[in-house]
Amino acid sequence: MTSSSGPILNDPLISCLCVTRNRVPMLKRAVSCFQNQTYPNRELVVIYEADDPETREYLASIDSPIIRPLEVRTSPKLALGALRNISIEFSRGHYLAQWDDDDWHGPERLAEQMTAIQQSERPVCVLMRWIIFDELTKMAYLSATRAWEGSILAAREALPKYPELSKGEDTVVIERLLSERKLTGLDKSHLYIYTYHGSNTWERSHWEQKILPYSQPLSIESQMQVQRVLEIEGGQGESAP
């Protein structure tokens, strides 16, 4: 099968790209989610800054050839978009997946998105809905329908450079890919839980004005299931509703 970006190999290497800073407990969950992926041919690139010793120590304790940490300088201070571009340069995959450190990634995320790319013959896949969880209120919601930036999986040659912005850098990329008609959308919300924890890139007002008003609260049973998934490191043995 071919795509607009060229032939798709069987199980091509996917590089999951994670930028992190000073939140090892969340990073541990993201790493565990990566380790639990059913898609076989993958690597995790973790970018952190030189003044983050706890992250350095944690990553040094992981004995895995497919988890590849990279320490970067702290001066001059690099914007999030610049750090994402460094992770792309350091990665080896034919496909690239954004892998935010503070979210939960379901075990089938990479496999399902790669299948969607192969079936659509477009080089990029994003999730159109995902579950969102407010750690401050312990409430879980089903998101509105849109192309969610954090869920992007893209062929390397199709992914433009991120603008060197501290926030909103991935929205610029998504908007360009949409305009170029390179996206296919996958409506499987159980593959991703986006969390608001108080130290996200976007402030609380963005959450309350741009996300919550367009989201649907889950049932009490589903909310409890989401909390269980997030409490179990990597969600082992549980799946999102």
Tab-separated table of C-alpha atoms in Angstrom:
chain	number	residue	atom	x	y	z
A	1	MET	CA	0.000	0.000	0.000
A	2	THR	CA	1.252	3.506	-0.749
A	3	SER	CA	0.565	6.953	0.650
A	4	SER	CA	0.977	10.455	-0.667
A	5	SER	CA	4.359	10.521	1.070
A	6	GLY	CA	5.636	7.313	-0.553
A	7	PRO	CA	5.571	3.581	0.252
A	8	ILE	CA	4.685	2.425	3.767
A	9	LEU	CA	6.943	-0.289	5.129
A	10	ASN	CA	5.665	-3.125	7.302
A	11	ASP	CA	5.870	-1.929	10.924
A	12	PRO	CA	8.127	1.070	10.180
A	13	LEU	CA	10.035	2.521	13.130
A	14	ILE	CA	7.982	5.072	15.063
A	15	SER	CA	9.881	7.601	17.176
A	16	CYS	CA	7.811	8.870	20.102
A	17	LEU	CA	9.032	12.359	20.984
A	18	CYS	CA	8.794	13.503	24.595
A	19	VAL	CA	9.863	16.890	25.948
A	20	THR	CA	9.936	16.932	29.747
A	21	ARG	CA	11.012	19.095	32.661
A	22	ASN	CA	10.925	18.560	36.427
A	23	ARG	CA	7.974	16.174	36.640
A	24	VAL	CA	9.378	12.695	37.013
A	25	PRO	CA	6.156	11.099	38.378
A	26	MET	CA	4.278	12.090	35.212
A	27	LEU	CA	7.210	11.104	33.022
A	28	LYS	CA	7.254	7.644	34.625
A	29	ARG	CA	3.647	7.150	33.537
A	30	ALA	CA	4.423	8.319	29.990
A	31	VAL	CA	7.384	5.929	29.814
A	32	SER	CA	5.250	3.085	31.120
A	33	CYS	CA	2.600	3.882	28.499
A	34	PHE	CA	5.314	3.689	25.843
A	35	GLN	CA	6.560	0.357	27.179
A	36	ASN	CA	3.001	-1.026	27.086
A	37	GLN	CA	2.427	-0.191	23.412
A	38	THR	CA	1.430	-3.159	21.252
A	39	TYR	CA	3.134	-1.679	18.187
A	40	PRO	CA	6.498	-3.480	18.063
A	41	ASN	CA	8.959	-1.230	16.205
A	42	ARG	CA	9.289	1.940	18.262
A	43	GLU	CA	11.642	4.157	20.220
A	44	LEU	CA	11.116	6.868	22.826
A	45	VAL	CA	13.222	10.025	22.592
A	46	VAL	CA	13.145	12.023	25.826
A	47	ILE	CA	14.493	15.587	25.772
A	48	TYR	CA	15.316	17.304	29.062
A	49	GLU	CA	17.404	20.292	30.135
A	50	ALA	CA	20.755	20.185	31.915
A	51	ASP	CA	19.398	21.782	35.121
A	52	ASP	CA	16.945	18.919	35.697
A	53	PRO	CA	18.946	16.331	37.710
A	54	GLU	CA	15.928	14.292	38.864
A	55	THR	CA	14.922	13.596	35.266
A	56	ARG	CA	18.539	12.754	34.387
A	57	GLU	CA	18.784	10.276	37.251
A	58	TYR	CA	15.471	8.638	36.433
A	59	LEU	CA	16.303	8.180	32.758
A	60	ALA	CA	19.762	6.825	33.636
A	61	SER	CA	18.063	4.121	35.702
A	62	ILE	CA	16.167	2.746	32.679
A	63	ASP	CA	17.960	-0.101	30.954
A	64	SER	CA	16.356	-0.122	27.523
A	65	PRO	CA	17.936	0.457	24.100
A	66	ILE	CA	14.678	1.856	22.722
A	67	ILE	CA	14.449	4.651	25.315
A	68	ARG	CA	16.915	7.336	24.261
A	69	PRO	CA	17.415	10.375	26.536
A	70	LEU	CA	19.021	13.581	25.297
A	71	GLU	CA	20.177	16.380	27.587
A	72	VAL	CA	20.217	19.884	26.142
A	73	ARG	CA	21.771	23.129	27.348
A	74	THR	CA	19.872	25.637	29.446
A	75	SER	CA	21.498	28.767	28.006
A	76	PRO	CA	20.217	30.241	25.867
A	77	LYS	CA	16.779	29.061	26.987
A	78	LEU	CA	15.051	27.147	24.208
A	79	ALA	CA	11.337	27.421	23.489
A	80	LEU	CA	9.178	24.303	23.459
A	81	GLY	CA	8.998	24.366	19.664
A	82	ALA	CA	12.795	24.394	19.422
A	83	LEU	CA	13.030	21.448	21.827
A	84	ARG	CA	10.535	19.506	19.729
A	85	ASN	CA	12.670	20.135	16.641
A	86	ILE	CA	15.766	18.862	18.455
A	87	SER	CA	13.905	15.681	19.344
A	88	ILE	CA	13.034	15.195	15.675
A	89	GLU	CA	16.675	15.616	14.648
A	90	PHE	CA	17.809	13.107	17.287
A	91	SER	CA	15.158	10.535	16.381
A	92	ARG	CA	15.602	7.687	13.909
A	93	GLY	CA	12.032	6.769	12.985
A	94	HIS	CA	10.335	6.927	9.612
A	95	TYR	CA	7.263	8.061	11.584
A	96	LEU	CA	7.128	10.554	14.457
A	97	ALA	CA	4.596	10.682	17.302
A	98	GLN	CA	4.182	13.509	19.787
A	99	TRP	CA	4.352	11.910	23.244
A	100	ASP	CA	3.491	14.486	25.882
A	101	ASP	CA	4.842	13.582	29.298
A	102	ASP	CA	1.773	14.558	31.322
A	103	ASP	CA	-0.827	12.537	29.401
A	104	TRP	CA	-1.875	8.883	29.254
A	105	HIS	CA	-1.404	6.991	25.998
A	106	GLY	CA	-3.439	3.821	25.519
A	107	PRO	CA	-1.586	0.590	24.642
A	108	GLU	CA	-3.080	0.521	21.142
A	109	ARG	CA	-2.432	4.180	20.312
A	110	LEU	CA	0.496	3.687	17.912
A	111	ALA	CA	-0.954	0.546	16.308
A	112	GLU	CA	-4.371	2.095	15.712
A	113	GLN	CA	-2.975	5.323	14.301
A	114	MET	CA	-0.564	3.517	11.991
A	115	THR	CA	-3.416	1.383	10.700
A	116	ALA	CA	-5.434	4.547	10.039
A	117	ILE	CA	-2.549	6.005	8.035
A	118	GLN	CA	-2.186	2.850	5.963
A	119	GLN	CA	-5.904	2.642	5.255
A	120	SER	CA	-6.323	6.333	4.447
A	121	GLU	CA	-3.174	6.650	2.321
A	122	ARG	CA	-2.470	9.972	4.031
A	123	PRO	CA	0.827	10.504	5.856
A	124	VAL	CA	-0.500	11.948	9.128
A	125	CYS	CA	-3.061	10.782	11.711
A	126	VAL	CA	-4.556	12.648	14.673
A	127	LEU	CA	-7.247	11.704	17.144
A	128	MET	CA	-10.476	13.618	16.657
A	129	ARG	CA	-11.688	13.098	20.225
A	130	TRP	CA	-9.989	12.110	23.434
A	131	ILE	CA	-10.782	11.847	27.108
A	132	ILE	CA	-9.795	14.800	29.256
A	133	PHE	CA	-9.272	14.736	33.008
A	134	ASP	CA	-9.156	17.641	35.423
A	135	GLU	CA	-6.909	16.611	38.302
A	136	LEU	CA	-7.988	19.634	40.329
A	137	THR	CA	-11.674	18.662	40.389
A	138	LYS	CA	-11.245	14.915	39.640
A	139	MET	CA	-13.735	15.225	36.772
A	140	ALA	CA	-13.408	13.432	33.422
A	141	TYR	CA	-14.938	14.475	30.107
A	142	LEU	CA	-15.263	13.449	26.484
A	143	SER	CA	-13.720	16.179	24.386
A	144	ALA	CA	-15.250	18.061	21.503
A	145	THR	CA	-14.418	16.899	17.994
A	146	ARG	CA	-11.343	18.521	16.451
A	147	ALA	CA	-7.832	17.640	15.307
A	148	TRP	CA	-6.077	17.261	18.681
A	149	GLU	CA	-2.474	18.391	18.349
A	150	GLY	CA	-0.922	16.209	21.039
A	151	SER	CA	-2.017	13.017	19.298
A	152	ILE	CA	-0.156	13.562	16.022
A	153	LEU	CA	1.555	10.634	14.276
A	154	ALA	CA	3.239	11.669	11.039
A	155	ALA	CA	5.597	10.460	8.363
A	156	ARG	CA	8.900	12.252	8.908
A	157	GLU	CA	8.903	13.919	5.502
A	158	ALA	CA	5.350	15.201	5.973
A	159	LEU	CA	5.945	16.894	9.340
A	160	PRO	CA	7.005	20.555	9.079
A	161	LYS	CA	9.329	22.107	11.625
A	162	TYR	CA	7.685	23.409	14.756
A	163	PRO	CA	7.826	27.201	15.109
A	164	GLU	CA	10.075	28.235	17.996
A	165	LEU	CA	7.220	29.199	20.312
A	166	SER	CA	6.720	28.462	24.002
A	167	LYS	CA	3.084	27.474	23.453
A	168	GLY	CA	0.804	26.865	20.484
A	169	GLU	CA	3.658	25.489	18.394
A	170	ASP	CA	1.821	22.250	17.634
A	171	THR	CA	-1.358	24.101	16.611
A	172	VAL	CA	0.598	25.860	13.864
A	173	VAL	CA	1.801	22.483	12.585
A	174	ILE	CA	-1.691	20.977	12.619
A	175	GLU	CA	-3.178	23.945	10.772
A	176	ARG	CA	-0.554	23.649	8.041
A	177	LEU	CA	-1.132	19.900	7.666
A	178	LEU	CA	-4.879	20.476	7.459
A	179	SER	CA	-4.398	23.071	4.738
A	180	GLU	CA	-2.201	20.623	2.825
A	181	ARG	CA	-4.834	17.868	3.169
A	182	LYS	CA	-2.341	15.474	4.744
A	183	LEU	CA	-4.387	14.527	7.822
A	184	THR	CA	-6.620	11.595	8.513
A	185	GLY	CA	-8.709	11.676	11.679
A	186	LEU	CA	-9.294	8.735	14.014
A	187	ASP	CA	-12.293	8.858	16.346
A	188	LYS	CA	-11.186	6.521	19.152
A	189	SER	CA	-11.185	8.548	22.329
A	190	HIS	CA	-10.135	5.624	24.544
A	191	LEU	CA	-6.610	5.849	23.123
A	192	TYR	CA	-5.666	9.047	24.966
A	193	ILE	CA	-6.320	10.835	28.249
A	194	TYR	CA	-5.300	14.486	28.291
A	195	THR	CA	-4.787	15.754	31.834
A	196	TYR	CA	-4.961	19.211	33.358
A	197	HIS	CA	-2.822	19.298	36.509
A	198	GLY	CA	-2.113	22.976	37.145
A	199	SER	CA	1.336	23.242	35.521
A	200	ASN	CA	0.381	22.599	31.906
A	201	THR	CA	1.776	24.699	29.076
A	202	TRP	CA	-1.572	26.504	28.871
A	203	GLU	CA	-2.957	28.242	31.914
A	204	ARG	CA	-6.245	27.428	33.709
A	205	SER	CA	-8.176	30.128	31.838
A	206	HIS	CA	-7.455	28.351	28.542
A	207	TRP	CA	-8.822	25.125	30.015
A	208	GLU	CA	-11.976	26.807	31.334
A	209	GLN	CA	-12.677	28.917	28.231
A	210	LYS	CA	-11.505	26.763	25.329
A	211	ILE	CA	-11.916	23.136	26.445
A	212	LEU	CA	-14.431	22.550	29.243
A	213	PRO	CA	-17.416	24.404	27.670
A	214	TYR	CA	-17.234	22.113	24.633
A	215	SER	CA	-16.723	18.841	26.503
A	216	GLN	CA	-19.235	16.328	27.829
A	217	PRO	CA	-18.910	15.012	31.405
A	218	LEU	CA	-18.550	11.247	31.596
A	219	SER	CA	-20.734	9.042	33.743
A	220	ILE	CA	-19.688	8.494	37.352
A	221	GLU	CA	-18.621	4.942	36.506
A	222	SER	CA	-16.487	6.124	33.565
A	223	GLN	CA	-14.929	8.880	35.655
A	224	MET	CA	-13.878	6.345	38.259
A	225	GLN	CA	-12.404	4.175	35.516
A	226	VAL	CA	-10.364	7.107	34.193
A	227	GLN	CA	-9.001	7.774	37.682
A	228	ARG	CA	-8.035	4.109	38.079
A	229	VAL	CA	-6.221	4.140	34.741
A	230	LEU	CA	-4.227	7.229	35.708
A	231	GLU	CA	-3.420	5.964	39.187
A	232	ILE	CA	-2.004	2.688	37.879
A	233	GLU	CA	1.378	3.515	36.393
A	234	GLY	CA	0.896	3.366	32.637
A	235	GLY	CA	-2.621	2.047	33.036
A	236	GLN	CA	-1.526	-1.583	33.050
A	237	GLY	CA	-4.491	-3.890	33.214
A	238	GLU	CA	-6.974	-1.084	32.628
A	239	SER	CA	-8.283	0.663	29.544
A	240	ALA	CA	-9.931	4.033	29.197
A	241	PRO	CA	-13.736	4.043	28.760
